[in-house]
Tab-separated table of C-alpha atoms in Angstrom:
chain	number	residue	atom	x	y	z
F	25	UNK	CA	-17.784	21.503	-69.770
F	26	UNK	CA	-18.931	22.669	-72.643
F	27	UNK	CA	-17.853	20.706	-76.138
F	28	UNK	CA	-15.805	22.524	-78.828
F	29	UNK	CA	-15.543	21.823	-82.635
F	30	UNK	CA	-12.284	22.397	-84.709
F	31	UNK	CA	-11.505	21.756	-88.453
F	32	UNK	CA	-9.075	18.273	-88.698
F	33	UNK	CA	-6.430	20.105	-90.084
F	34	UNK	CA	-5.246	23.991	-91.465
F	35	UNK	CA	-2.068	24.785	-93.570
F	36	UNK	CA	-0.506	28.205	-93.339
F	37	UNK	CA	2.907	30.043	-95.310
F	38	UNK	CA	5.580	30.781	-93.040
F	39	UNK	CA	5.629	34.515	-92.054
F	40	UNK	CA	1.795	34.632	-92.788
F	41	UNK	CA	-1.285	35.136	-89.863
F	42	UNK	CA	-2.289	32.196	-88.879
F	43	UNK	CA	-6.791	31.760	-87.734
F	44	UNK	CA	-7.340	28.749	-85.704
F	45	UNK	CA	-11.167	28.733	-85.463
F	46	UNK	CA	-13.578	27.378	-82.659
F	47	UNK	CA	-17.156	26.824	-82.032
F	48	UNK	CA	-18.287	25.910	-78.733
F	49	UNK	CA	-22.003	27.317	-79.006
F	50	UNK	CA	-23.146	25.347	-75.859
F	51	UNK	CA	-20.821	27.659	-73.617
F	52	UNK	CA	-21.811	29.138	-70.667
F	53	UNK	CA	-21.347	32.241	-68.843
F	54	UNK	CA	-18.881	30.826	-66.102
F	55	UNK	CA	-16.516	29.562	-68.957
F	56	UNK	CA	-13.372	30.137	-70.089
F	57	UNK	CA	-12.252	29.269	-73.474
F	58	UNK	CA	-8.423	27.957	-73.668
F	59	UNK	CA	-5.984	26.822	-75.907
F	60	UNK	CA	-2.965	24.715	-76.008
F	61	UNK	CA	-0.750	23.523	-78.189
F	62	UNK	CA	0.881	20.226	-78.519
F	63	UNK	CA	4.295	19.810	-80.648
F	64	UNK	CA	5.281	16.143	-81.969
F	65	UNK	CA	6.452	14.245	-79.145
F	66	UNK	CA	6.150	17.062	-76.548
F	67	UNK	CA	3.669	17.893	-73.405
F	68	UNK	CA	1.008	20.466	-74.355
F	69	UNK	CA	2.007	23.764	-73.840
F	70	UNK	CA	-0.035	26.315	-72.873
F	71	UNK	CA	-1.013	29.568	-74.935
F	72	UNK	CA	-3.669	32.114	-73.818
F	73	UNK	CA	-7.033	32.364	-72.306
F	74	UNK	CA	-9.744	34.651	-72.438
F	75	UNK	CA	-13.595	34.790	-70.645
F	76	UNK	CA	-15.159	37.618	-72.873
F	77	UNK	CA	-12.324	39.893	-74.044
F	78	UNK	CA	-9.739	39.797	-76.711
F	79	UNK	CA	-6.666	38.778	-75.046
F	80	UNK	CA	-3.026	38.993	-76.380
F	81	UNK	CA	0.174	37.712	-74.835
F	82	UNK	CA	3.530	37.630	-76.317
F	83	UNK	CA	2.372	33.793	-78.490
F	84	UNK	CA	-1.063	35.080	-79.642
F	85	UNK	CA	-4.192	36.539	-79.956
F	86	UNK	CA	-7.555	35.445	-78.693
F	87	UNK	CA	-10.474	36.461	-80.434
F	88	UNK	CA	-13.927	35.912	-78.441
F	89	UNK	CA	-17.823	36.512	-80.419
F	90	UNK	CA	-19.784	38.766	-78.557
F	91	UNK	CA	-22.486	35.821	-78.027
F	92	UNK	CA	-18.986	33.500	-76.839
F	93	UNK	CA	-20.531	30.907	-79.523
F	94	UNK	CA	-17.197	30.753	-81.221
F	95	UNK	CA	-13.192	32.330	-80.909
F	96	UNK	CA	-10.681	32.854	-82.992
F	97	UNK	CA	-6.401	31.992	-82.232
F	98	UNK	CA	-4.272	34.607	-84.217
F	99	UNK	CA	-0.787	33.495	-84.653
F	100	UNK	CA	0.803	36.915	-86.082
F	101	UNK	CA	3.486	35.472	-88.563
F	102	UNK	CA	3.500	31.828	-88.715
F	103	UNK	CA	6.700	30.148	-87.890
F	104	UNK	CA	7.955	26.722	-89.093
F	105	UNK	CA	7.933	25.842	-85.174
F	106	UNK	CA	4.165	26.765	-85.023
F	107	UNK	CA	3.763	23.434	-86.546
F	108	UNK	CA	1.653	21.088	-84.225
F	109	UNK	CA	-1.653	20.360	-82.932
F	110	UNK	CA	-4.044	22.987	-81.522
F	111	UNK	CA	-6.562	22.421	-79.001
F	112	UNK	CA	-9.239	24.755	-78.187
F	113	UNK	CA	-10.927	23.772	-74.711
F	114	UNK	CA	-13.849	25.333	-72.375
F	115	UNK	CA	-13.604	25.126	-68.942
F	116	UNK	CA	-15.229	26.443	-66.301
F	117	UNK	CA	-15.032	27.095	-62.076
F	118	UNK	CA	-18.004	27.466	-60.457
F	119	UNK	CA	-17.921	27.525	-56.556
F	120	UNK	CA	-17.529	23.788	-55.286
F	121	UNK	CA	-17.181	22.558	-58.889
F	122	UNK	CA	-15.157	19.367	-60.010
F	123	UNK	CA	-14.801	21.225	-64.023
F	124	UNK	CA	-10.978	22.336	-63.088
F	125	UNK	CA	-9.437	20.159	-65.333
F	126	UNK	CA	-8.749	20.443	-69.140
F	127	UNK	CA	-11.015	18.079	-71.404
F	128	UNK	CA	-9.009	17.800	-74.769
F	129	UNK	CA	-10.632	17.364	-78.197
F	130	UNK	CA	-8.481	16.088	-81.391
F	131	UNK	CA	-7.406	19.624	-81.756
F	132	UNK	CA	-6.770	20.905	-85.172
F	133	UNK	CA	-3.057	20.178	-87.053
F	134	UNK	CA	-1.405	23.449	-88.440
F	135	UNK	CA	1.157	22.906	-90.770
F	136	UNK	CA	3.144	25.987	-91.557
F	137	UNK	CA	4.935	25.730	-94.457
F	138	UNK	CA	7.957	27.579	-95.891
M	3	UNK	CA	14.809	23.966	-64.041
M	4	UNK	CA	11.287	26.122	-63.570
M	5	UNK	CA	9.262	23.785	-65.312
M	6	UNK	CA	7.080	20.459	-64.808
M	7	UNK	CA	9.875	17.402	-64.892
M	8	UNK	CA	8.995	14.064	-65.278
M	9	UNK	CA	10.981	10.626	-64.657
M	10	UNK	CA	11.486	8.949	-66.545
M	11	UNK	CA	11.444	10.036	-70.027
M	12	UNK	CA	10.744	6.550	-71.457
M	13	UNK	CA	10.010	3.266	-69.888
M	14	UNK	CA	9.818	-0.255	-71.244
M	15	UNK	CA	8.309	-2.524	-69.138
M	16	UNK	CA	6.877	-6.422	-69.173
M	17	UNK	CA	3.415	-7.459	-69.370
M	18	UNK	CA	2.493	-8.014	-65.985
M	19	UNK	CA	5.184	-6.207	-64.297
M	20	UNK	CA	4.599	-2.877	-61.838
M	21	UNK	CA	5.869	0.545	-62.545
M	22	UNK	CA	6.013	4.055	-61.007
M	23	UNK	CA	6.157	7.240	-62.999
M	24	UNK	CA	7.592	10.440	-61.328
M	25	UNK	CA	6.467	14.203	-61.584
M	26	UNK	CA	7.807	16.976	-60.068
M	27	UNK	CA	5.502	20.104	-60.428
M	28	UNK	CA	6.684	23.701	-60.551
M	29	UNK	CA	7.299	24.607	-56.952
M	30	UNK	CA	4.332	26.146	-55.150
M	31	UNK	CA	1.981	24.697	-57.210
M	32	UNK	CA	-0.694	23.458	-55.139
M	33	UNK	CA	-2.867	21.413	-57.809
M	34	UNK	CA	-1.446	18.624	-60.231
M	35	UNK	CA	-3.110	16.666	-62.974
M	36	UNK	CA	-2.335	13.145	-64.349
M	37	UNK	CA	-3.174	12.721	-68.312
M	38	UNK	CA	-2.788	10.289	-70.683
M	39	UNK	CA	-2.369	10.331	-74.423
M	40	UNK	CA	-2.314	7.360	-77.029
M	41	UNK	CA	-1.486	8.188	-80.722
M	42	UNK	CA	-3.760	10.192	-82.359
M	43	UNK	CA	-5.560	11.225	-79.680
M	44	UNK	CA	-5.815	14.008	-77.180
M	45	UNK	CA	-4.663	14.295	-73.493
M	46	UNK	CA	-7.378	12.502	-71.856
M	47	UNK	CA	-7.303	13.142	-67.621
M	48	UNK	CA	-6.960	10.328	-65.334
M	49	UNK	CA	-6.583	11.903	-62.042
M	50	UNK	CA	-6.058	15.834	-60.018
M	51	UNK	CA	-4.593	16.473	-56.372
M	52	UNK	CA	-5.234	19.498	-54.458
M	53	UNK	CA	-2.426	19.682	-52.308
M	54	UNK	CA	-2.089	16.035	-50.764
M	55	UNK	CA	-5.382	14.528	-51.590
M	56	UNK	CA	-7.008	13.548	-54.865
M	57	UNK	CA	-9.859	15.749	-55.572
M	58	UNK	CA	-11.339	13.692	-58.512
M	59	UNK	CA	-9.606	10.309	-59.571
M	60	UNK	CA	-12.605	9.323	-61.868
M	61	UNK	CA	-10.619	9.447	-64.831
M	62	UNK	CA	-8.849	6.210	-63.751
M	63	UNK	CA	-9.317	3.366	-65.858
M	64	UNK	CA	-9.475	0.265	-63.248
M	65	UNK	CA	-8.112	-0.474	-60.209
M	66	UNK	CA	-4.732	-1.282	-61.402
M	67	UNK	CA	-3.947	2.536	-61.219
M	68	UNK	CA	-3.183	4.869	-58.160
M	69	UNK	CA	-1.713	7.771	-57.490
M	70	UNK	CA	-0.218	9.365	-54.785
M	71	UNK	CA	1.015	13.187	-53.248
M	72	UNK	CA	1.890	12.393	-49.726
M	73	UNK	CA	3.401	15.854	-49.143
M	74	UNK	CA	1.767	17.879	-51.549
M	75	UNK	CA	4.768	17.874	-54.285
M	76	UNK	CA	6.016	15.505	-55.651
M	77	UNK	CA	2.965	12.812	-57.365
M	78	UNK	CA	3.504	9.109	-58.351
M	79	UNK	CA	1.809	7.418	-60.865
M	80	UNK	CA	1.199	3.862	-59.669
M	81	UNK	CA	0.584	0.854	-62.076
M	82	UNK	CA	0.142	-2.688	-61.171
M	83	UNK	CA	-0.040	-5.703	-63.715
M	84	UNK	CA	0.851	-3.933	-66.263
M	85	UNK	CA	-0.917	-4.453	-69.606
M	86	UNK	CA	-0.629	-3.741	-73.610
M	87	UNK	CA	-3.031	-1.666	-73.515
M	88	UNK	CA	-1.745	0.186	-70.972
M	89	UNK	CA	1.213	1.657	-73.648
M	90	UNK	CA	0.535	5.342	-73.734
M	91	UNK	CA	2.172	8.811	-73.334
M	92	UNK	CA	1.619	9.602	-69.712
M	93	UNK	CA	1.225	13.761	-69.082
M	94	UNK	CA	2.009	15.162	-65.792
M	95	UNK	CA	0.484	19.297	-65.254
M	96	UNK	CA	0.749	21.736	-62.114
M	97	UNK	CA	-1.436	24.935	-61.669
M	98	UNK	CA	-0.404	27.367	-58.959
M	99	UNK	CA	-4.366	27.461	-58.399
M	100	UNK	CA	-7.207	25.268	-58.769
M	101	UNK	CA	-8.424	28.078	-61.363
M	102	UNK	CA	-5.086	29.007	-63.178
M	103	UNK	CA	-3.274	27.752	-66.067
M	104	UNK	CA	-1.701	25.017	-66.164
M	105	UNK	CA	1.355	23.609	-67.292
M	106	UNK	CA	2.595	20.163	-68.837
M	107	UNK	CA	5.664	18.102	-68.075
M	108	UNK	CA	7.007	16.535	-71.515
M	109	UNK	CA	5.506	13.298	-70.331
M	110	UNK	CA	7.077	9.565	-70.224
M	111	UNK	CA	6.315	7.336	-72.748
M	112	UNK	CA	5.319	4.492	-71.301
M	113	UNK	CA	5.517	0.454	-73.534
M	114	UNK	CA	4.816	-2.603	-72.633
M	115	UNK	CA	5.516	-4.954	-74.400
């Protein structure tokens, strides 16, 4: 799978968007770009996905680059509860492929403050 | 409950000694993931069942591990002679497909001490 980069760290005001950015320039066409979250002392929990195409569910926004080189997480208005760590990861399925599973980085901390 | 359970929460054990962590995936879920996470760092995967076999267990440290899924459900976590190093956050997912999402159990926190 293909690796992703994310800033350390990323402080946000409550009630304010917050922009989790990611590169992952050595994607390829197959790939999905996910990302999870992880708050203190609790499983990851999962957020969106997208392939090529914005997505949006009811947590966030995914924005994808037209060359996929990078994406973009939108939380809308920042919560105290959006505090935690935020991993971006690429994964792909190809046909007979072992690349199912999730390879996690460091992820970046967001601390929303009020 | 609709979500990924895992037994126990937190275990202490002895250097040396064997223990068995439980998960229970979200029914129907066909493929399950083991992970484990020290401080600091990021999930990283240890093993992933498709049904009742292990499709890829390379992320298993040493021999001391093994896991098992005899009827496709439930999965055990198996480790013998228990180490320090072995102290960790241990993650349990389910997909409902190979190729879908998947989600986490809260994970047992594993010490030995």
């Amino acid at each position: 799978d293909a690796k992703t980069t994310q800033p350390t760290s990323m402080d946000c005001a409550e009630g304010r968007a917050a922009n989790l950015p990611c590169n992952h320039s050595t994607i390829s066409g197959n790939e999905y770009v996910y990302w999870y979250r992880q708050i203190h002392s609790q499983g990851p929990q999962y957020i969106i996905h997208g392939l090529k195409n914005n997505e949006t569910n009811e947590m966030a926004s995914l924005i994808i680059t037209e060359d996929r080189k990078s994406s973009t997480l939108i939380l809308p208005h920042a919560t105290l509860r959006d505090t935690a760590v935020y991993y971006c990861i690429v994964r792909g399925f190809s046909s007979g492929g072992s690349n199912y599973k999730l390879t996690f980085g460091k992820g970046t901390l967001l601390t929303v403050n009020p | 409950g609709a979500g990924v359970s895992q037994t126990p929460s937190n275990k202490v054990t002895e250097k040396g000694k064997y223990v068995e962590l439980r998960c229970d995936p979200i029914s129907g879920h066909t493929a399950l993931y083991w992970y484990r996470q020290s401080l600091g760092q990021g999930p990283e995967f240890l093993i992933y069942f498709q049904g009742t076999g292990a499709a890829d267990d390379s992320g298993l440290p040493n021999d001391r591990f093994f896991a098992v899924r005899p009827e496709g459900s439930v999965s055990t976590l198996k480790i013998q002679r228990t180490e320090r190093g072995d102290s960790a956050m241990y993650l349990c997912a389910s997909s409902l497909r190979q190729d879908a999402e998947a989600f986490f159990g809260q994970g047992t926190r594993l010490t030995v001490v």
